CSV table of C-alpha atoms in Angstrom, one decimal:
chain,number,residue,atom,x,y,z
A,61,UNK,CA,-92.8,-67.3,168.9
A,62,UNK,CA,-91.9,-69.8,172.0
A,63,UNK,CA,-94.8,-71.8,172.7
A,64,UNK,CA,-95.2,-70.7,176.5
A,65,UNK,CA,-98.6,-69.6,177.7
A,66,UNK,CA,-100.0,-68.3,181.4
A,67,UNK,CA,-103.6,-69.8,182.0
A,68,UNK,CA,-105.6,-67.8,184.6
A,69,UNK,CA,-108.2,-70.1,185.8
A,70,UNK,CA,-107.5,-74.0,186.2
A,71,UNK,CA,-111.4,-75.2,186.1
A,72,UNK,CA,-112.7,-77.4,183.4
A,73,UNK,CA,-111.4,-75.3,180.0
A,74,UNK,CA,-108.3,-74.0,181.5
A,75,UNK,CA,-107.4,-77.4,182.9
A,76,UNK,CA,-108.3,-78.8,179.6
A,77,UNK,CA,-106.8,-75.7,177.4
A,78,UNK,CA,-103.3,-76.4,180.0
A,79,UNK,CA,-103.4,-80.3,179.3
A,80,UNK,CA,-103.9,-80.2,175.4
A,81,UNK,CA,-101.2,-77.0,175.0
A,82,UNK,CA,-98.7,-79.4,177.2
A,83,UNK,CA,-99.0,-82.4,174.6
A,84,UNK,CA,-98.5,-80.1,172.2
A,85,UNK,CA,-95.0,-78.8,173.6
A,86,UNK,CA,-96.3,-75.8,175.0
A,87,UNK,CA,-94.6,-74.3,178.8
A,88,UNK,CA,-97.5,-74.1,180.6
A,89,UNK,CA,-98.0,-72.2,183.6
A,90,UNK,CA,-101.4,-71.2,185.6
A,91,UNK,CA,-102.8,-69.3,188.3
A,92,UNK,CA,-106.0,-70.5,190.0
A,93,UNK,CA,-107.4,-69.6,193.4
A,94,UNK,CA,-107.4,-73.0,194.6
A,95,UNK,CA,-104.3,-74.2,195.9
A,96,UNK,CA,-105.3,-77.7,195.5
A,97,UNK,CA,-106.5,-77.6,191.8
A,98,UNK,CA,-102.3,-75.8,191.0
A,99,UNK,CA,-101.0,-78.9,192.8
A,100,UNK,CA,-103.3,-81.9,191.1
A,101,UNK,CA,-102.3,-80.0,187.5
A,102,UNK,CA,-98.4,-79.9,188.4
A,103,UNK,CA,-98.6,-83.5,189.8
A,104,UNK,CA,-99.8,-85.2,186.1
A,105,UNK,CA,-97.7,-82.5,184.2
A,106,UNK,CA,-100.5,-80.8,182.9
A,107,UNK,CA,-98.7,-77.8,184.0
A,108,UNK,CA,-95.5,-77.2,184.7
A,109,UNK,CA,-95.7,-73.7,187.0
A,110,UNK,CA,-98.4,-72.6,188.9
A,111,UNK,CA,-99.4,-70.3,192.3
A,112,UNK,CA,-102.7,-69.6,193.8
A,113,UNK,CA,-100.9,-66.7,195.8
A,114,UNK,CA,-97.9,-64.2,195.2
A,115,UNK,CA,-98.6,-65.0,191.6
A,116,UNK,CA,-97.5,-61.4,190.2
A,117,UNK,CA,-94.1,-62.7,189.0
A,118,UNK,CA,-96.0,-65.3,186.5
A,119,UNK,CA,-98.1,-62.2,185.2
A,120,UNK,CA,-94.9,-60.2,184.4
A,121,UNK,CA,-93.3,-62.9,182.9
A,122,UNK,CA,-96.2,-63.8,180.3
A,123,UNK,CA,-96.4,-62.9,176.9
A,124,UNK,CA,-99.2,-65.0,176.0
A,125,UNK,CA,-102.3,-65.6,178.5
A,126,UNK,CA,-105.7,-67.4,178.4
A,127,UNK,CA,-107.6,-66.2,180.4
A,128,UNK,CA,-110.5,-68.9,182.4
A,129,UNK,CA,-112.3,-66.9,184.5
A,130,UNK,CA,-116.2,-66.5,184.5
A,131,UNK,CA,-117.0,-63.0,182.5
A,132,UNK,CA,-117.1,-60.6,185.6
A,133,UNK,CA,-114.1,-62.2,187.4
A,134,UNK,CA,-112.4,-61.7,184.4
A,135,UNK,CA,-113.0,-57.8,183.7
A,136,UNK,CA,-112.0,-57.3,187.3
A,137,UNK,CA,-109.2,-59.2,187.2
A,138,UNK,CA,-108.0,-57.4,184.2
A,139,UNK,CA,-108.9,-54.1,186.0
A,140,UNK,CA,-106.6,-55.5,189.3
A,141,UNK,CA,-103.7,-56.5,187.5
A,142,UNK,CA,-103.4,-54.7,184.4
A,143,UNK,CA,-100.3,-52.4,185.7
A,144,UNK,CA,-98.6,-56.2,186.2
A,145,UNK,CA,-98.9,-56.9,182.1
A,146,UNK,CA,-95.6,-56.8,180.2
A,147,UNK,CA,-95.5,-54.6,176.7
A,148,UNK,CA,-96.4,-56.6,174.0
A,149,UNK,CA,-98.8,-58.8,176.0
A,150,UNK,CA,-101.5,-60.6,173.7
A,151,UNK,CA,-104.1,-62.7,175.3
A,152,UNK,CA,-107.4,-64.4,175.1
A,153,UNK,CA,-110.6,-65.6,176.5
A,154,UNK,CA,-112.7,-68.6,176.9
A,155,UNK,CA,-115.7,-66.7,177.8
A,156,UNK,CA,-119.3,-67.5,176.1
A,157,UNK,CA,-120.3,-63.9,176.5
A,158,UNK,CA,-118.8,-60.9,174.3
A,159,UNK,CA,-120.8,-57.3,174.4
A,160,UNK,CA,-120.2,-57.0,178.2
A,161,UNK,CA,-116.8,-57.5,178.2
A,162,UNK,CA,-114.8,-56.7,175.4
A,163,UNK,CA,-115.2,-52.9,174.7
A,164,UNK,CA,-114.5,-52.5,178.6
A,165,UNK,CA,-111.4,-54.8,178.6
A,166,UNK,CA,-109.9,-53.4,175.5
A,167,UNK,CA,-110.6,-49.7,176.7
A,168,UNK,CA,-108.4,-50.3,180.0
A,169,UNK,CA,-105.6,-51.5,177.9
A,170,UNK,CA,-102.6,-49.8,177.2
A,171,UNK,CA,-101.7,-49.7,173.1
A,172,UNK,CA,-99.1,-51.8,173.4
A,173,UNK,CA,-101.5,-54.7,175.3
A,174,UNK,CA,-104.1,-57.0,173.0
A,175,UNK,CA,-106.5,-58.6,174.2
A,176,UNK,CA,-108.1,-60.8,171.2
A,177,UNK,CA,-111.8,-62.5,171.7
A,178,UNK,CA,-112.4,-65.9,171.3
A,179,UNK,CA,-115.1,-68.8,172.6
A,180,UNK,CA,-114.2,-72.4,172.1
A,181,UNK,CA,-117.7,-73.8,171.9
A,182,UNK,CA,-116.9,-76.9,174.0
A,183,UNK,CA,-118.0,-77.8,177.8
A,184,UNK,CA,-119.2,-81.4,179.5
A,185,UNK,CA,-121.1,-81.1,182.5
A,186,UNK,CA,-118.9,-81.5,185.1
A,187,UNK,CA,-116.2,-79.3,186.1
A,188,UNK,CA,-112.9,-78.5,188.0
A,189,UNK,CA,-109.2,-79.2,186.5
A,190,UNK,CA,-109.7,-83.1,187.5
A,191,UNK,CA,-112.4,-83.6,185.0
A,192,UNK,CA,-109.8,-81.9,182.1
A,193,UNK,CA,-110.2,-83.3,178.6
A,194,UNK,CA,-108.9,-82.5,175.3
A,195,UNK,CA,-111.4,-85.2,173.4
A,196,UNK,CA,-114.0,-82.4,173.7
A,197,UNK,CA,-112.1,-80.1,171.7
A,198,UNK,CA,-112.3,-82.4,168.4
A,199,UNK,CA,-115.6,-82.0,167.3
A,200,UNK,CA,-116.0,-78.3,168.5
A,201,UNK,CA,-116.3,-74.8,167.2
A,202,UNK,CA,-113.8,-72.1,167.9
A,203,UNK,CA,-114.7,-68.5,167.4
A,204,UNK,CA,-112.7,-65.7,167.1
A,205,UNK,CA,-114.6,-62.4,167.4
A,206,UNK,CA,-111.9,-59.7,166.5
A,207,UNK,CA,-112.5,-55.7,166.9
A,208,UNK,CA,-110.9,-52.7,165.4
A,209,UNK,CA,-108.5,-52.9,168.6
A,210,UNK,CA,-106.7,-56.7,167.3
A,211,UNK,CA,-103.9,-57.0,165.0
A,212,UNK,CA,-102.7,-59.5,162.7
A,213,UNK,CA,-100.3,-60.9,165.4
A,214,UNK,CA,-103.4,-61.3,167.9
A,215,UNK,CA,-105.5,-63.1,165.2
A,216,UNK,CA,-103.1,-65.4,165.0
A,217,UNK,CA,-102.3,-66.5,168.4
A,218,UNK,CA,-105.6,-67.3,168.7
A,219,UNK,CA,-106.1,-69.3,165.6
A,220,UNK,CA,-102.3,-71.6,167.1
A,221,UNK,CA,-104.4,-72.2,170.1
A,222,UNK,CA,-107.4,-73.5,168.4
A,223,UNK,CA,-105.5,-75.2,165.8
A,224,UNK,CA,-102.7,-77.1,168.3
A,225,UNK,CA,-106.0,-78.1,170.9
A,226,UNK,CA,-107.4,-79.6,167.9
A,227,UNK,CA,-110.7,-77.5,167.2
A,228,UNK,CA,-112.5,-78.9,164.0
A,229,UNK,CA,-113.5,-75.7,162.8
A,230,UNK,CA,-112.2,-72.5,163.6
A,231,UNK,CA,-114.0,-69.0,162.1
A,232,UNK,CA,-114.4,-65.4,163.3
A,233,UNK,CA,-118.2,-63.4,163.7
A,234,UNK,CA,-118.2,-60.0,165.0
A,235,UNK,CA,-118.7,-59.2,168.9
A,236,UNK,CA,-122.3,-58.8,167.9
A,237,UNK,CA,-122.9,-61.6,166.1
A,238,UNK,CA,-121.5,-63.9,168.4
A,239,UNK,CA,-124.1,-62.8,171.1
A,240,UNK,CA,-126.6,-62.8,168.8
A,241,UNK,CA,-125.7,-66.4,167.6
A,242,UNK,CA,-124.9,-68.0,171.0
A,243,UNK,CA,-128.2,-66.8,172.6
A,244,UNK,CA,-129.8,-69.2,170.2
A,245,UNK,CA,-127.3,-72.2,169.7
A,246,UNK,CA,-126.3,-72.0,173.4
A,247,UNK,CA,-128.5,-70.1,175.9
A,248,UNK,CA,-131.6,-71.0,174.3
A,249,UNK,CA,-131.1,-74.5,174.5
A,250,UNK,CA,-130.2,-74.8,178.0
A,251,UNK,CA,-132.8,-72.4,179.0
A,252,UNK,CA,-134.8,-75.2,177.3
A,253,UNK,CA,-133.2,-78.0,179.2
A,254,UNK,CA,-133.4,-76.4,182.6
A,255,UNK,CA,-137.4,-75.7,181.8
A,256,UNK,CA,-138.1,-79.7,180.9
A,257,UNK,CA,-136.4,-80.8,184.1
A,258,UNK,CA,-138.3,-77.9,186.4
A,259,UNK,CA,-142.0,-78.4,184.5
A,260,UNK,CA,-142.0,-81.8,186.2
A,261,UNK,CA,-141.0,-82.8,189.5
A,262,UNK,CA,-141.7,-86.8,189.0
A,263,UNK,CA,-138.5,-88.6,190.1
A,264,UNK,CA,-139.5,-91.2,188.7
A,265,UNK,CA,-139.4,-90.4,185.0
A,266,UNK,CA,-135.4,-91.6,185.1
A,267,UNK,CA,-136.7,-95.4,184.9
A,268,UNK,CA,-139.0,-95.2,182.2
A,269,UNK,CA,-137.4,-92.1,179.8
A,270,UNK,CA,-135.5,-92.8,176.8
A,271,UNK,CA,-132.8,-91.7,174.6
A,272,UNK,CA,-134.8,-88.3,173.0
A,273,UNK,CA,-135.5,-87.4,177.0
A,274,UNK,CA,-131.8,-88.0,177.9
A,275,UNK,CA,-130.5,-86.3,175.0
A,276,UNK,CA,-132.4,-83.3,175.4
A,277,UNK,CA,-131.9,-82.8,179.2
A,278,UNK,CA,-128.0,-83.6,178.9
A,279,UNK,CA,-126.9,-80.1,179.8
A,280,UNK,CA,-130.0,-79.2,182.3
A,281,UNK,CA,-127.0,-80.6,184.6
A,282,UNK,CA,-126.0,-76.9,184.8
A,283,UNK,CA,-123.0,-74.9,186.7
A,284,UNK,CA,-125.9,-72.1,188.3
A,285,UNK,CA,-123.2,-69.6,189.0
A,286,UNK,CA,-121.7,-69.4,185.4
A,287,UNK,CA,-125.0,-69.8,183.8
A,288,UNK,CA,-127.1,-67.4,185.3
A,289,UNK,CA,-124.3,-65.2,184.6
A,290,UNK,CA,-123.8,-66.1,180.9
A,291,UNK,CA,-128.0,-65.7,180.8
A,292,UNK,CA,-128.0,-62.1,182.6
A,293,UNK,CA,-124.9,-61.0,180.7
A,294,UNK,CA,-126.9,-61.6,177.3
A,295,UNK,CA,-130.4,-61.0,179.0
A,296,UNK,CA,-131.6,-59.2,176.4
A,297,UNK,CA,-130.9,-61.0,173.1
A,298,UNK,CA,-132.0,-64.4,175.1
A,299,UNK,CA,-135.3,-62.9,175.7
A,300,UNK,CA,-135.7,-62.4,172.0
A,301,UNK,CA,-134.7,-65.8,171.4
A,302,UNK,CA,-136.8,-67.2,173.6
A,303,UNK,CA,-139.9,-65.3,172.9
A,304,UNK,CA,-139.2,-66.4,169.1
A,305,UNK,CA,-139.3,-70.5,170.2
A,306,UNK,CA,-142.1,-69.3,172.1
A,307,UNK,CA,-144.2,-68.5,169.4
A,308,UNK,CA,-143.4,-71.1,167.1
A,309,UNK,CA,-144.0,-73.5,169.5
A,310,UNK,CA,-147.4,-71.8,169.9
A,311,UNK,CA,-147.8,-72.8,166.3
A,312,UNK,CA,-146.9,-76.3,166.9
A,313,UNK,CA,-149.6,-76.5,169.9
A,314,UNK,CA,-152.4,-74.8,167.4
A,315,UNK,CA,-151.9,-77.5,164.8
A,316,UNK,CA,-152.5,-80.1,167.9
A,317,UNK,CA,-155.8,-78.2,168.5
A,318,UNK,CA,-157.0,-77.8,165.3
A,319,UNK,CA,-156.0,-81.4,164.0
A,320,UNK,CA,-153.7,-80.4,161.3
A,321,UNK,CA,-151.7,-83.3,160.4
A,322,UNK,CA,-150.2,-81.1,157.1
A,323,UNK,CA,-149.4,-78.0,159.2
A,324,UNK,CA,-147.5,-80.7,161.7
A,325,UNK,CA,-145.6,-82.6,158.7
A,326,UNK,CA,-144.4,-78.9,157.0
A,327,UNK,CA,-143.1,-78.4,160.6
A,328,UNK,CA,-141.4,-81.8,160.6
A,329,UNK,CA,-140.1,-81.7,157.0
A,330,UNK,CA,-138.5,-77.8,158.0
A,331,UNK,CA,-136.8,-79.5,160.9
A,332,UNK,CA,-135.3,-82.9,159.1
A,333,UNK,CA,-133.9,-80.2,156.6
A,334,UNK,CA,-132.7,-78.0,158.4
A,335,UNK,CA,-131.1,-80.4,160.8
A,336,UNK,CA,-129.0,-82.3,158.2
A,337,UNK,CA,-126.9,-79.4,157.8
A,338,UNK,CA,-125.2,-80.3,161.0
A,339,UNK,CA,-124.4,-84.0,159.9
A,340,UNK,CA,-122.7,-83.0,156.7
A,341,UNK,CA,-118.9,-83.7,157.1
A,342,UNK,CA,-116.9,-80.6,157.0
């Protein structure tokens, strides 16, 4: 398969998807509302096509997409523009939310079009195609969450993207279980984050805090338009989730109140083991 790729969406991943696939010897081409962001990307090479208007011919031309967007733009893109996709279209997602939009994307499809799932489980704080960077990707997690729909062929674009960006581990979960899992690993913790920030309006906390304070508050420096998406998207499993860390840190607070130094140290020990599973080299 040629190495070419169409990237719908030129913000922070699909700048950063467009700039890794171009060191790698991928064509890349993109579509982005703004104008601007098509121009910085084709200035620096990270792409080396791109149109924020009369794009269709780049849509007809693509065999391989990724596909940027936030998760509604992206099912109504797909609804829009469908009729413009070429047979034996394959593309993919960056999206951190699955349930709500697979069945309906895959449904509008045509046999002959795949769409194959997948979340690269990388971000920084900052966003836009002149923040892109690849160094994120190293580190990272990429899912794949395949359906009944995918074929072998669709599986493996998917697993050539993660692989030439660089991902350090690359697995598959269902659609389910990636909801599931990313309403705990993700959503939870920056439902967290946002909550330390608002319980406290002291501005002056930023001189005397230290790393712990930092470190946990990192992503409460939050895109509000994707995010309460991503939350209402997956309203319901998040809700669980949080009404779980609700109660166990109602367990925490009773061991406070009743003095329990043992109850707080079997806490503690659960938390030391359980976290060294993520230090472990792979």
């Amino acid at each position: 398969m040629t190495k070419k790729v169409l990237i719908v969406g030129l913000g922070l991943l699909g700048g950063s998807y467009a700039m890794g696939l171009s060191q790698k010897g991928w064509q890349v081409d993109a579509i982005d509302t703004d104008k601007y962001a098509i121009a910085y990307a084709k200035e620096r090479g990270i792409i080396q096509n791109g149109a924020s208007e009369h794009f269709e011919h780049l849509v007809q031309e693509a065999n391989r997409i990724v596909f940027a967007l936030y998760p509604t733009a992206f099912v109504e893109w797909v609804k829009q523009y469908r009729h413009l996709f070429q047979k034996g279209l394959i593309f993919t997602d960056v999206s951190g939310v699955k349930c709500s939009i697979v069945q309906p994307i895959q449904e509008m499809l045509p046999p002959e079009v795949e769409f194959i799932p997948s979340h690269p489980m990388a971000g920084r704080e900052v966003s836009g195609v002149q923040n892109a960077n690849t160094e994120m990707f190293r580190p990272a997690n990429f899912i794949i969450t395949p359906t009944e729909k995918n074929t072998d062929a669709g599986i493996a674009f998917a697993q050539m993207i993660a692989e030439d960006l660089g991902f350090a581990h690359i697995c598959e979960l269902t659609v389910q279980e990636h909801d599931k899992m990313i309403g705990y690993v993700s959503q939870l913790t920056h439902a967290i984050a946002v909550s330390l920030m608002c319980a406290s309006d002291r501005t002056d906390l930023a001189e005397y805090t230290g790393d712990s304070f930092r470190d946990l508050t990192r992503i409460a420096r939050i895109n509000e338009t994707m995010w309460s998406e991503l939350f209402l998207e997956n309203r319901e499993i998040l809700i669980q989730e949080i009404d779980t860390f609700t109660n166990t840190l109602e367990t925490l607070k009773e061991h406070l109140q009743q003095q329990d130094s043992e109850g707080l140290k079997t806490m503690f020990r659960t938390s030391t083991a359980r976290r060294s599973a993520f230090d472990k080299k792979r």
